[in-house]
Tab-separated table of C-alpha atoms and ligand atoms in Angstrom:
chain	number	residue	atom	x	y	z
A	1	MET	CA	92.875	101.001	88.214
A	2	LYS	CA	96.172	102.515	87.093
A	3	ILE	CA	99.252	100.327	87.220
A	4	LEU	CA	102.740	101.708	86.600
A	5	VAL	CA	105.469	99.297	85.502
A	6	LEU	CA	109.052	100.505	85.892
A	7	GLY	CA	111.388	99.454	83.098
A	8	GLY	CA	111.361	99.067	79.349
A	9	GLY	CA	112.612	95.624	78.329
A	10	GLY	CA	111.054	92.348	77.273
A	11	ARG	CA	110.130	91.439	80.840
A	12	GLU	CA	108.216	94.687	81.254
A	13	HIS	CA	106.478	94.309	77.892
A	14	ALA	CA	105.318	90.816	78.888
A	15	LEU	CA	104.127	92.075	82.269
A	16	CYS	CA	102.245	95.008	80.704
A	17	TRP	CA	100.747	92.642	78.093
A	18	LYS	CA	99.359	90.460	80.885
A	19	LEU	CA	98.153	93.359	83.064
A	20	ALA	CA	96.418	95.026	80.115
A	21	GLN	CA	94.201	91.930	79.807
A	22	SER	CA	92.704	92.565	83.264
A	23	HIS	CA	89.336	94.262	83.330
A	24	GLY	CA	89.396	97.987	84.121
A	25	VAL	CA	93.185	98.263	84.226
A	26	GLU	CA	95.092	101.111	82.591
A	27	VAL	CA	98.779	100.318	82.088
A	28	PHE	CA	101.612	102.850	82.255
A	29	ALA	CA	105.322	102.121	81.888
A	30	SER	CA	108.428	104.186	82.394
A	31	PRO	CA	110.306	104.364	80.133
A	32	GLY	CA	108.387	101.553	78.374
A	33	ASN	CA	109.181	100.664	74.767
A	34	PRO	CA	107.523	100.701	71.327
A	35	GLY	CA	105.827	97.357	72.027
A	36	ILE	CA	104.369	98.560	75.313
A	37	ALA	CA	103.176	101.736	73.574
A	38	HIS	CA	100.596	99.580	71.728
A	39	ILE	CA	98.908	98.517	74.969
A	40	GLY	CA	99.617	101.297	77.424
A	41	THR	CA	101.110	104.725	77.983
A	42	CYS	CA	104.891	105.121	78.001
A	43	LEU	CA	106.273	107.874	80.200
A	44	PRO	CA	109.819	109.193	79.988
A	45	VAL	CA	111.983	108.717	83.074
A	46	THR	CA	111.934	112.094	84.770
A	47	THR	CA	113.563	113.160	88.008
A	48	SER	CA	112.014	110.388	90.050
A	49	TYR	CA	109.699	107.431	89.692
A	50	LEU	CA	107.905	108.618	92.819
A	51	THR	CA	106.961	111.937	91.202
A	52	LEU	CA	105.780	110.067	88.137
A	53	ALA	CA	103.587	107.696	90.160
A	54	GLU	CA	102.082	110.619	92.060
A	55	GLU	CA	101.456	112.593	88.871
A	56	ILE	CA	99.461	109.802	87.256
A	57	ALA	CA	97.926	108.736	90.613
A	58	ALA	CA	99.095	105.146	90.167
A	59	ASP	CA	97.174	102.685	92.338
A	60	LEU	CA	100.013	100.185	92.131
A	61	THR	CA	103.604	100.197	90.865
A	62	VAL	CA	105.501	97.063	89.826
A	63	VAL	CA	109.278	97.269	89.491
A	64	GLY	CA	110.871	95.361	86.598
A	65	PRO	CA	114.668	95.759	86.765
A	66	GLU	CA	117.017	95.446	89.711
A	67	ALA	CA	118.738	98.840	89.520
A	68	PRO	CA	115.864	100.947	90.967
A	69	LEU	CA	115.339	98.331	93.697
A	70	VAL	CA	118.985	98.431	94.727
A	71	ALA	CA	118.734	102.252	94.688
A	72	GLY	CA	115.816	102.106	97.158
A	73	VAL	CA	112.744	102.938	95.056
A	74	VAL	CA	110.519	100.717	97.236
A	75	ASP	CA	111.606	102.504	100.426
A	76	GLU	CA	110.743	105.865	98.814
A	77	PHE	CA	107.296	104.741	97.678
A	78	ARG	CA	106.416	103.186	101.029
A	79	ALA	CA	107.524	106.291	102.904
A	80	ARG	CA	104.836	108.138	100.913
A	81	GLY	CA	102.222	105.430	101.446
A	82	LEU	CA	102.238	104.297	97.800
A	83	LYS	CA	101.678	100.645	96.926
A	84	ILE	CA	104.575	98.967	95.170
A	85	VAL	CA	105.684	95.415	94.405
A	86	GLY	CA	109.393	94.890	95.087
A	87	PRO	CA	111.903	94.467	97.906
A	88	ASP	CA	113.286	97.355	99.932
A	89	ARG	CA	116.858	98.481	99.478
A	90	ALA	CA	118.195	96.239	102.244
A	91	ALA	CA	116.632	93.069	100.786
A	92	ALA	CA	117.712	94.068	97.273
A	93	GLN	CA	121.295	93.488	98.436
A	94	LEU	CA	120.550	89.798	97.921
A	95	GLU	CA	120.985	90.547	94.226
A	96	GLY	CA	123.111	93.683	94.406
A	97	SER	CA	126.051	91.942	96.055
A	98	LYS	CA	127.122	88.355	95.369
A	99	ILE	CA	129.192	88.391	98.557
A	100	PHE	CA	126.250	89.552	100.670
A	101	ALA	CA	124.104	86.822	99.105
A	102	LYS	CA	126.643	84.028	99.614
A	103	ASN	CA	127.184	85.026	103.238
A	104	PHE	CA	123.414	85.113	103.712
A	105	PHE	CA	123.011	81.608	102.238
A	106	LYS	CA	125.671	80.303	104.590
A	107	GLN	CA	124.219	82.088	107.617
A	108	ILE	CA	120.711	80.678	107.242
A	109	GLY	CA	121.694	77.299	105.830
A	110	ILE	CA	120.516	77.635	102.224
A	111	PRO	CA	122.252	75.023	100.038
A	112	THR	CA	124.753	76.706	97.682
A	113	ALA	CA	128.128	76.069	96.010
A	114	ASP	CA	131.148	76.051	98.315
A	115	TYR	CA	132.958	79.412	97.941
A	116	VAL	CA	135.674	81.802	99.058
A	117	THR	CA	135.547	85.600	98.973
A	118	VAL	CA	138.765	87.175	97.702
A	119	GLU	CA	140.100	90.728	97.743
A	120	ASN	CA	142.811	90.553	95.075
A	121	PRO	CA	144.216	88.353	92.260
A	122	ALA	CA	146.761	86.660	94.546
A	123	GLU	CA	144.022	85.479	96.892
A	124	ALA	CA	141.930	84.500	93.873
A	125	ARG	CA	144.755	82.275	92.556
A	126	ARG	CA	145.003	80.507	95.916
A	127	ALA	CA	141.229	79.919	95.916
A	128	ILE	CA	141.349	78.646	92.316
A	129	ASP	CA	144.054	76.136	93.307
A	130	ARG	CA	141.841	74.938	96.114
A	131	PHE	CA	138.806	74.287	93.885
A	132	GLY	CA	140.587	73.107	90.724
A	133	PHE	CA	139.053	73.410	87.223
A	134	PRO	CA	136.457	74.210	86.117
A	135	VAL	CA	136.044	76.990	88.630
A	136	VAL	CA	133.563	79.867	88.807
A	137	LEU	CA	134.588	83.515	89.303
A	138	LYS	CA	131.967	86.141	90.144
A	139	ALA	CA	132.278	89.904	90.397
A	140	ASP	CA	130.596	91.218	93.537
A	141	GLY	CA	128.262	93.903	92.126
A	142	LEU	CA	125.459	94.083	89.536
A	143	ALA	CA	126.708	93.075	86.078
A	144	ALA	CA	123.567	92.340	84.002
A	145	GLY	CA	124.325	88.616	84.015
A	146	LYS	CA	127.816	89.148	82.631
A	147	GLY	CA	129.950	89.296	85.798
A	148	VAL	CA	130.335	85.511	86.006
A	149	VAL	CA	133.108	83.542	84.312
A	150	ILE	CA	133.430	79.766	84.268
A	151	ALA	CA	137.132	79.098	83.777
A	152	HIS	CA	137.996	75.652	82.427
A	153	HIS	CA	141.756	76.066	82.673
A	154	ARG	CA	144.370	78.429	84.016
A	155	ALA	CA	144.542	80.719	80.956
A	156	GLU	CA	140.797	81.378	81.158
A	157	ALA	CA	141.072	82.068	84.863
A	158	GLU	CA	143.893	84.551	84.261
A	159	ALA	CA	141.908	86.272	81.493
A	160	ALA	CA	138.948	86.565	83.859
A	161	LEU	CA	141.113	87.992	86.639
A	162	ALA	CA	142.286	90.650	84.199
A	163	THR	CA	138.712	91.801	83.500
A	164	LEU	CA	136.770	91.213	86.742
A	165	THR	CA	137.688	93.967	89.144
A	166	GLY	CA	137.169	94.444	92.872
A	167	ARG	CA	136.193	91.743	95.337
A	168	LEU	CA	135.281	88.405	93.835
A	169	VAL	CA	133.567	85.203	94.811
A	170	VAL	CA	135.498	82.108	93.720
A	171	GLU	CA	133.329	79.026	93.872
A	172	GLU	CA	132.948	75.365	93.224
A	173	PHE	CA	131.591	74.433	89.782
A	174	LEU	CA	128.245	72.643	90.097
A	175	ARG	CA	126.823	70.163	87.594
A	176	GLY	CA	123.144	69.723	86.864
A	177	GLU	CA	120.207	71.401	85.181
A	178	GLU	CA	119.463	75.028	85.920
A	179	VAL	CA	115.972	76.082	86.955
A	180	SER	CA	114.597	79.557	87.588
A	181	PHE	CA	112.343	79.425	90.621
A	182	ILE	CA	110.419	82.641	91.245
A	183	ALA	CA	108.064	83.298	94.142
A	184	LEU	CA	105.940	86.354	94.839
A	185	CYS	CA	106.247	87.357	98.505
A	186	ASP	CA	104.408	89.832	100.730
A	187	GLY	CA	106.798	89.868	103.686
A	188	ARG	CA	105.316	86.725	105.246
A	189	HIS	CA	103.470	84.659	102.656
A	190	VAL	CA	104.705	83.176	99.414
A	191	VAL	CA	103.070	82.296	96.085
A	192	PRO	CA	105.349	80.292	93.781
A	193	LEU	CA	105.233	80.950	90.037
A	194	ALA	CA	105.672	77.994	87.678
A	195	PRO	CA	109.340	76.939	87.388
A	196	THR	CA	111.056	77.981	84.140
A	197	GLN	CA	114.365	77.374	82.373
A	198	ASP	CA	116.499	80.141	80.942
A	199	HIS	CA	119.312	79.697	78.390
A	200	LYS	CA	122.166	81.943	79.487
A	201	ALA	CA	124.942	81.013	77.079
A	202	VAL	CA	124.897	82.792	73.721
A	203	PHE	CA	125.214	79.739	71.440
A	204	ASP	CA	123.395	76.438	70.973
A	205	GLY	CA	124.276	73.642	73.343
A	206	ASP	CA	125.012	76.111	76.161
A	207	THR	CA	128.296	77.204	74.590
A	208	GLY	CA	129.898	80.636	74.325
A	209	PRO	CA	129.851	83.497	76.795
A	210	ASN	CA	126.970	84.197	79.163
A	211	THR	CA	124.287	86.696	78.198
A	212	GLY	CA	121.316	88.225	79.969
A	213	GLY	CA	119.349	85.198	78.644
A	214	MET	CA	118.763	83.944	75.069
A	215	GLY	CA	115.392	82.324	75.649
A	216	ALA	CA	113.253	80.532	78.194
A	217	TYR	CA	110.389	78.109	78.438
A	218	CYS	CA	107.769	77.145	80.972
A	219	ASP	CA	105.924	73.853	81.241
A	220	SER	CA	104.636	71.691	84.046
A	221	THR	CA	107.464	69.137	83.969
A	222	ILE	CA	110.477	71.248	84.934
A	223	LEU	CA	110.138	70.380	88.636
A	224	THR	CA	107.922	67.851	90.388
A	225	GLU	CA	105.533	69.032	93.093
A	226	ALA	CA	107.833	67.468	95.675
A	227	GLN	CA	110.806	69.418	94.290
A	228	VAL	CA	108.786	72.652	94.354
A	229	GLN	CA	107.888	72.008	97.994
A	230	HIS	CA	111.524	71.219	98.814
A	231	VAL	CA	112.677	74.548	97.314
A	232	LEU	CA	109.939	76.423	99.167
A	233	ASP	CA	110.906	74.746	102.461
A	234	ARG	CA	114.690	74.972	102.120
A	235	VAL	CA	115.158	78.234	100.203
A	236	ILE	CA	112.168	80.542	99.846
A	237	HIS	CA	110.421	80.331	103.232
A	238	PRO	CA	113.688	80.616	105.260
A	239	THR	CA	114.634	83.711	103.230
A	240	VAL	CA	111.272	85.391	103.715
A	241	ALA	CA	111.298	84.520	107.427
A	242	ALA	CA	114.788	85.996	107.817
A	243	THR	CA	114.291	89.158	105.778
A	244	GLY	CA	110.557	89.902	105.526
A	245	PHE	CA	111.135	89.859	101.755
A	246	THR	CA	108.514	91.547	99.562
A	247	GLY	CA	108.267	91.290	95.782
A	248	PHE	CA	109.621	88.654	93.418
A	249	LEU	CA	112.265	86.416	94.938
A	250	TYR	CA	114.031	84.566	92.133
A	251	ALA	CA	116.269	81.671	93.054
A	252	GLY	CA	118.589	80.554	90.266
A	253	LEU	CA	118.927	76.854	91.092
A	254	MET	CA	121.271	74.099	90.008
A	255	MET	CA	119.521	70.746	90.370
A	256	THR	CA	122.555	68.700	91.444
A	257	ASP	CA	122.721	65.027	92.401
A	258	ALA	CA	122.866	66.287	95.984
A	259	GLY	CA	119.622	68.256	95.577
A	260	PRO	CA	118.909	71.834	94.502
A	261	LYS	CA	121.604	74.423	95.246
A	262	VAL	CA	121.139	78.168	94.873
A	263	LEU	CA	123.486	79.783	92.329
A	264	GLU	CA	122.139	83.236	92.924
A	265	PHE	CA	119.173	85.246	94.084
A	266	ASN	CA	117.574	87.899	91.961
A	267	VAL	CA	115.070	90.227	93.556
A	268	ARG	CA	112.792	90.701	90.567
A	269	LEU	CA	111.201	88.738	87.750
A	270	GLY	CA	113.567	87.097	85.293
A	271	ASP	CA	114.082	88.313	81.751
A	272	PRO	CA	113.336	86.309	79.565
A	273	GLU	CA	111.535	83.969	82.027
A	274	THR	CA	108.692	86.468	82.463
A	275	GLN	CA	107.773	86.216	78.778
A	276	PRO	CA	106.742	82.504	78.851
A	277	LEU	CA	105.405	82.910	82.411
A	278	MET	CA	102.957	85.628	81.368
A	279	LYS	CA	101.999	83.590	78.282
A	280	ARG	CA	101.169	80.575	80.476
A	281	MET	CA	99.552	82.276	83.448
A	282	ALA	CA	95.796	81.689	83.485
A	283	SER	CA	94.981	83.720	86.623
A	284	ASP	CA	94.197	87.419	86.633
A	285	PHE	CA	97.564	88.742	87.866
A	286	VAL	CA	96.331	92.148	89.034
A	287	PRO	CA	94.588	91.114	92.293
A	288	VAL	CA	97.561	88.889	93.120
A	289	LEU	CA	100.021	91.768	92.683
A	290	MET	CA	97.778	94.030	94.739
A	291	ALA	CA	97.691	91.376	97.475
A	292	ALA	CA	101.494	91.182	97.371
A	293	ALA	CA	101.744	94.950	97.881
A	294	THR	CA	99.358	94.886	100.843
A	295	GLY	CA	100.400	91.783	102.802
A	296	GLY	CA	97.439	89.759	101.554
A	297	LEU	CA	98.982	86.707	99.857
A	298	ALA	CA	97.851	84.147	102.473
A	299	GLY	CA	95.922	81.419	100.657
A	300	VAL	CA	96.470	82.940	97.193
A	301	THR	CA	97.492	80.586	94.364
A	302	LEU	CA	98.177	81.080	90.663
A	303	GLU	CA	96.633	78.981	87.911
A	304	TRP	CA	98.580	77.987	84.783
A	305	ARG	CA	97.411	76.954	81.352
A	306	PRO	CA	98.346	73.340	80.614
A	307	ASP	CA	100.032	74.275	77.339
A	308	PRO	CA	103.758	75.076	77.565
A	309	ALA	CA	105.173	78.445	76.465
A	310	VAL	CA	108.510	79.211	74.803
A	311	CYS	CA	110.343	82.506	74.246
A	312	VAL	CA	113.211	82.820	71.756
A	313	VAL	CA	115.339	85.956	72.061
A	314	LEU	CA	116.520	87.638	68.862
A	315	ALA	CA	119.804	89.416	69.530
A	316	SER	CA	121.932	92.022	67.761
A	317	GLY	CA	125.030	90.868	65.850
A	318	GLY	CA	127.965	90.723	68.259
A	319	TYR	CA	125.893	90.500	71.457
A	320	PRO	CA	126.876	89.864	74.274
A	321	GLY	CA	129.944	91.749	73.022
A	322	ALA	CA	129.846	95.075	71.197
A	323	PHE	CA	127.011	95.462	68.681
A	324	GLU	CA	125.629	98.069	66.334
A	325	ALA	CA	122.171	99.536	66.906
A	326	GLY	CA	119.720	101.294	64.583
A	327	LYS	CA	119.076	98.299	62.274
A	328	ALA	CA	115.627	98.215	60.638
A	329	ILE	CA	113.473	95.347	61.948
A	330	HIS	CA	111.235	93.542	59.468
A	331	GLY	CA	108.397	91.096	59.999
A	332	ILE	CA	107.082	91.716	63.522
A	333	ALA	CA	103.485	91.886	62.282
A	334	ASP	CA	104.000	88.708	60.196
A	335	ALA	CA	105.346	86.879	63.237
A	336	GLU	CA	102.317	87.958	65.250
A	337	ALA	CA	100.010	86.903	62.410
A	338	SER	CA	101.609	83.441	62.682
A	339	GLY	CA	100.281	83.240	66.245
A	340	ALA	CA	103.377	84.273	68.222
A	341	THR	CA	103.500	87.213	70.612
A	342	VAL	CA	106.517	89.425	69.986
A	343	PHE	CA	107.789	91.196	73.078
A	344	HIS	CA	110.046	94.179	72.493
A	345	ALA	CA	113.272	94.252	74.488
A	346	GLY	CA	115.738	96.557	72.723
A	347	THR	CA	113.848	98.514	70.094
A	348	ARG	CA	113.083	102.143	69.404
A	349	LEU	CA	111.126	103.974	66.747
A	350	ASP	CA	112.923	105.715	63.906
A	351	ALA	CA	110.535	107.722	61.714
A	352	GLY	CA	107.703	105.520	62.957
A	353	ALA	CA	109.445	102.207	62.212
A	354	ALA	CA	111.006	99.841	64.762
A	355	VAL	CA	114.797	99.651	64.755
A	356	THR	CA	117.204	97.830	67.079
A	357	SER	CA	118.444	99.670	70.153
A	358	GLY	CA	119.836	96.957	72.434
A	359	GLY	CA	121.662	93.650	72.597
A	360	ARG	CA	118.514	91.636	73.121
A	361	VAL	CA	116.024	93.023	70.628
A	362	LEU	CA	112.844	90.909	70.641
A	363	GLY	CA	111.417	87.906	72.488
A	364	VAL	CA	109.263	85.796	70.186
A	365	THR	CA	106.905	83.873	72.452
A	366	ALA	CA	104.323	81.176	71.729
A	367	ASN	CA	102.199	78.489	73.360
A	368	GLY	CA	101.530	75.028	72.004
A	369	SER	CA	99.581	71.961	73.051
A	370	THR	CA	102.905	70.234	73.766
A	371	LEU	CA	106.377	71.645	74.388
A	372	ALA	CA	107.394	70.491	70.895
A	373	ALA	CA	104.436	72.401	69.409
A	374	ALA	CA	105.244	75.510	71.444
A	375	ILE	CA	108.857	75.383	70.202
A	376	ASP	CA	107.673	75.022	66.599
A	377	ASN	CA	105.216	77.903	67.002
A	378	ALA	CA	107.866	80.182	68.508
A	379	TYR	CA	110.393	79.416	65.737
A	380	ARG	CA	107.706	79.866	63.071
A	381	GLY	CA	107.410	83.427	64.377
A	382	VAL	CA	111.193	83.821	64.563
A	383	HIS	CA	111.598	82.860	60.897
A	384	ARG	CA	109.366	85.739	59.831
A	385	ILE	CA	111.553	88.380	61.469
A	386	ALA	CA	114.787	89.784	60.098
A	387	PHE	CA	117.262	92.528	60.888
A	388	ASP	CA	120.868	93.034	59.917
A	389	GLY	CA	123.106	90.889	62.150
A	390	MET	CA	120.211	89.102	63.906
A	391	HIS	CA	121.174	85.943	65.762
A	392	TYR	CA	119.408	83.550	68.084
A	393	ARG	CA	119.714	80.096	69.565
A	394	THR	CA	117.987	77.308	67.676
A	395	ASP	CA	117.651	74.957	70.671
A	396	ILE	CA	115.474	76.859	73.141
A	397	GLY	CA	113.357	74.375	75.103
A	398	ARG	CA	115.162	71.287	73.838
A	399	LYS	CA	116.213	70.218	77.334
A	400	GLY	CA	112.555	70.090	78.253
A	401	LEU	CA	111.812	67.823	75.283
A	402	ALA	CA	114.275	65.299	76.607
A	403	ARG	CA	112.405	65.360	79.916
A	404	SER	CA	108.908	65.060	78.505
A	405	THR	CA	109.708	62.309	75.958
A	406	PRO	CA	109.541	58.886	77.576
A	407	PRO	CA	112.687	56.805	76.936
A	408	ALA	CA	112.305	54.533	73.919
A	409	ALA	CA	111.396	50.979	74.861
A	410	SER	CA	114.399	48.684	74.556
A	411	ALA	CA	114.134	45.986	71.942
B	501	AMP	P1	124.824	83.752	88.405
B	501	AMP	O1	124.747	85.180	87.946
B	501	AMP	O2	125.498	83.569	89.697
B	501	AMP	O3	123.519	83.003	88.305
B	501	AMP	O4	125.698	83.030	87.300
B	501	AMP	C1	125.363	83.097	85.930
B	501	AMP	C2	125.421	81.720	85.315
B	501	AMP	O5	126.706	81.140	85.523
B	501	AMP	C3	124.457	80.721	85.936
B	501	AMP	O6	123.197	80.825	85.365
B	501	AMP	C4	125.134	79.422	85.613
B	501	AMP	O7	124.904	79.040	84.276
B	501	AMP	C5	126.581	79.745	85.751
B	501	AMP	N1	127.066	79.448	87.115
B	501	AMP	C6	127.105	80.303	88.156
B	501	AMP	N2	127.601	79.701	89.251
B	501	AMP	C7	127.889	78.439	88.902
B	501	AMP	C8	128.426	77.308	89.607
B	501	AMP	N3	128.812	77.391	90.880
B	501	AMP	N4	128.565	76.157	88.927
B	501	AMP	C9	128.204	76.063	87.625
B	501	AMP	N5	127.698	77.088	86.913
B	501	AMP	C10	127.537	78.264	87.530
């Protein structure tokens, strides 16, 4: 069976890594990356993904990033009778427009932060006065995780208004732990993936500006079974019933004292959440993806290894701001020899050697018998890698440790 994965980041490398373990599966990716090239065939992006899929006679295509979904790649494939995992263009608006998503949440009663949509800075200032500080400002369109500003005081709000253009969502600041809840959907049925936690802020302790994600982990304690069922009942099933959603529906949740509230929907797998998810998934993913593309998910479940998985992102100096590319990367093979799996995110080959080519460069991912062991194993891999300007968070997974360690007995 030939499977084509669209995209070329860490998420797609992790997905290809998992798919390549299935018996009789040949993996293709477009554009792919130097890591994927070790396990499959990378194809340059030509005029259209559809042409590419037809040329290689792909049996199934899985879409990684949001941009092709928002552009309607699923509609094109289906019109030609090709099997593809992803939402159509209309459903992709749930990620493509924050305003569309917020209005949708309100319309079907999905719990979310209170909000106002504004057309200009004057309206934004009135909305900010209504909510007080901190307040959250969101640009309407796709912004690779960087169109959201949490303003703690007026000067920050004014700075944000100077950079965020067009229509904005101004919303209530929510407190709680964030959870990434991803479900695979076939238009009617839903298979939840294990909950994960991302780390969006660039620096330790969730400080500094937001990034595309500096690391993620997956274990069995992030949500209880009752919480998973609650999210399925209140968020995922109502969305699928209302939209006939197909593909990966990703709810970014804030677990508030008043229950889970949806911060955002994404319409694809998370990056870096996919890296620990693929590391922990015990099931053969290929038949499940095929079922998703053909309306066959009724009764399907996914099995997970008991051992937690952790992914630490190694980023270029300056990221999420401006950064230099083309830095030689050392130690990937050493990190893998230490037991970690190194997923490529922003790398390219220069005279046969890997160099940096993006803000997020590598995702060093490892399992362990406990979350603490998985964290240690991931950082053991991290410490073997070096490139000029490399930076990373040193506290990926720590929130989970607090959860899994029973409180010390009082004297
Ligand atoms: P979004 O793209 O909407 O998920 O926002 C990116 C990040 O901003 C989230 O992962 C949160 O860390 C933070 N964020 C977004 N909305 C809120 C909110 N209403 N309250 C608190 N934090 C938020």
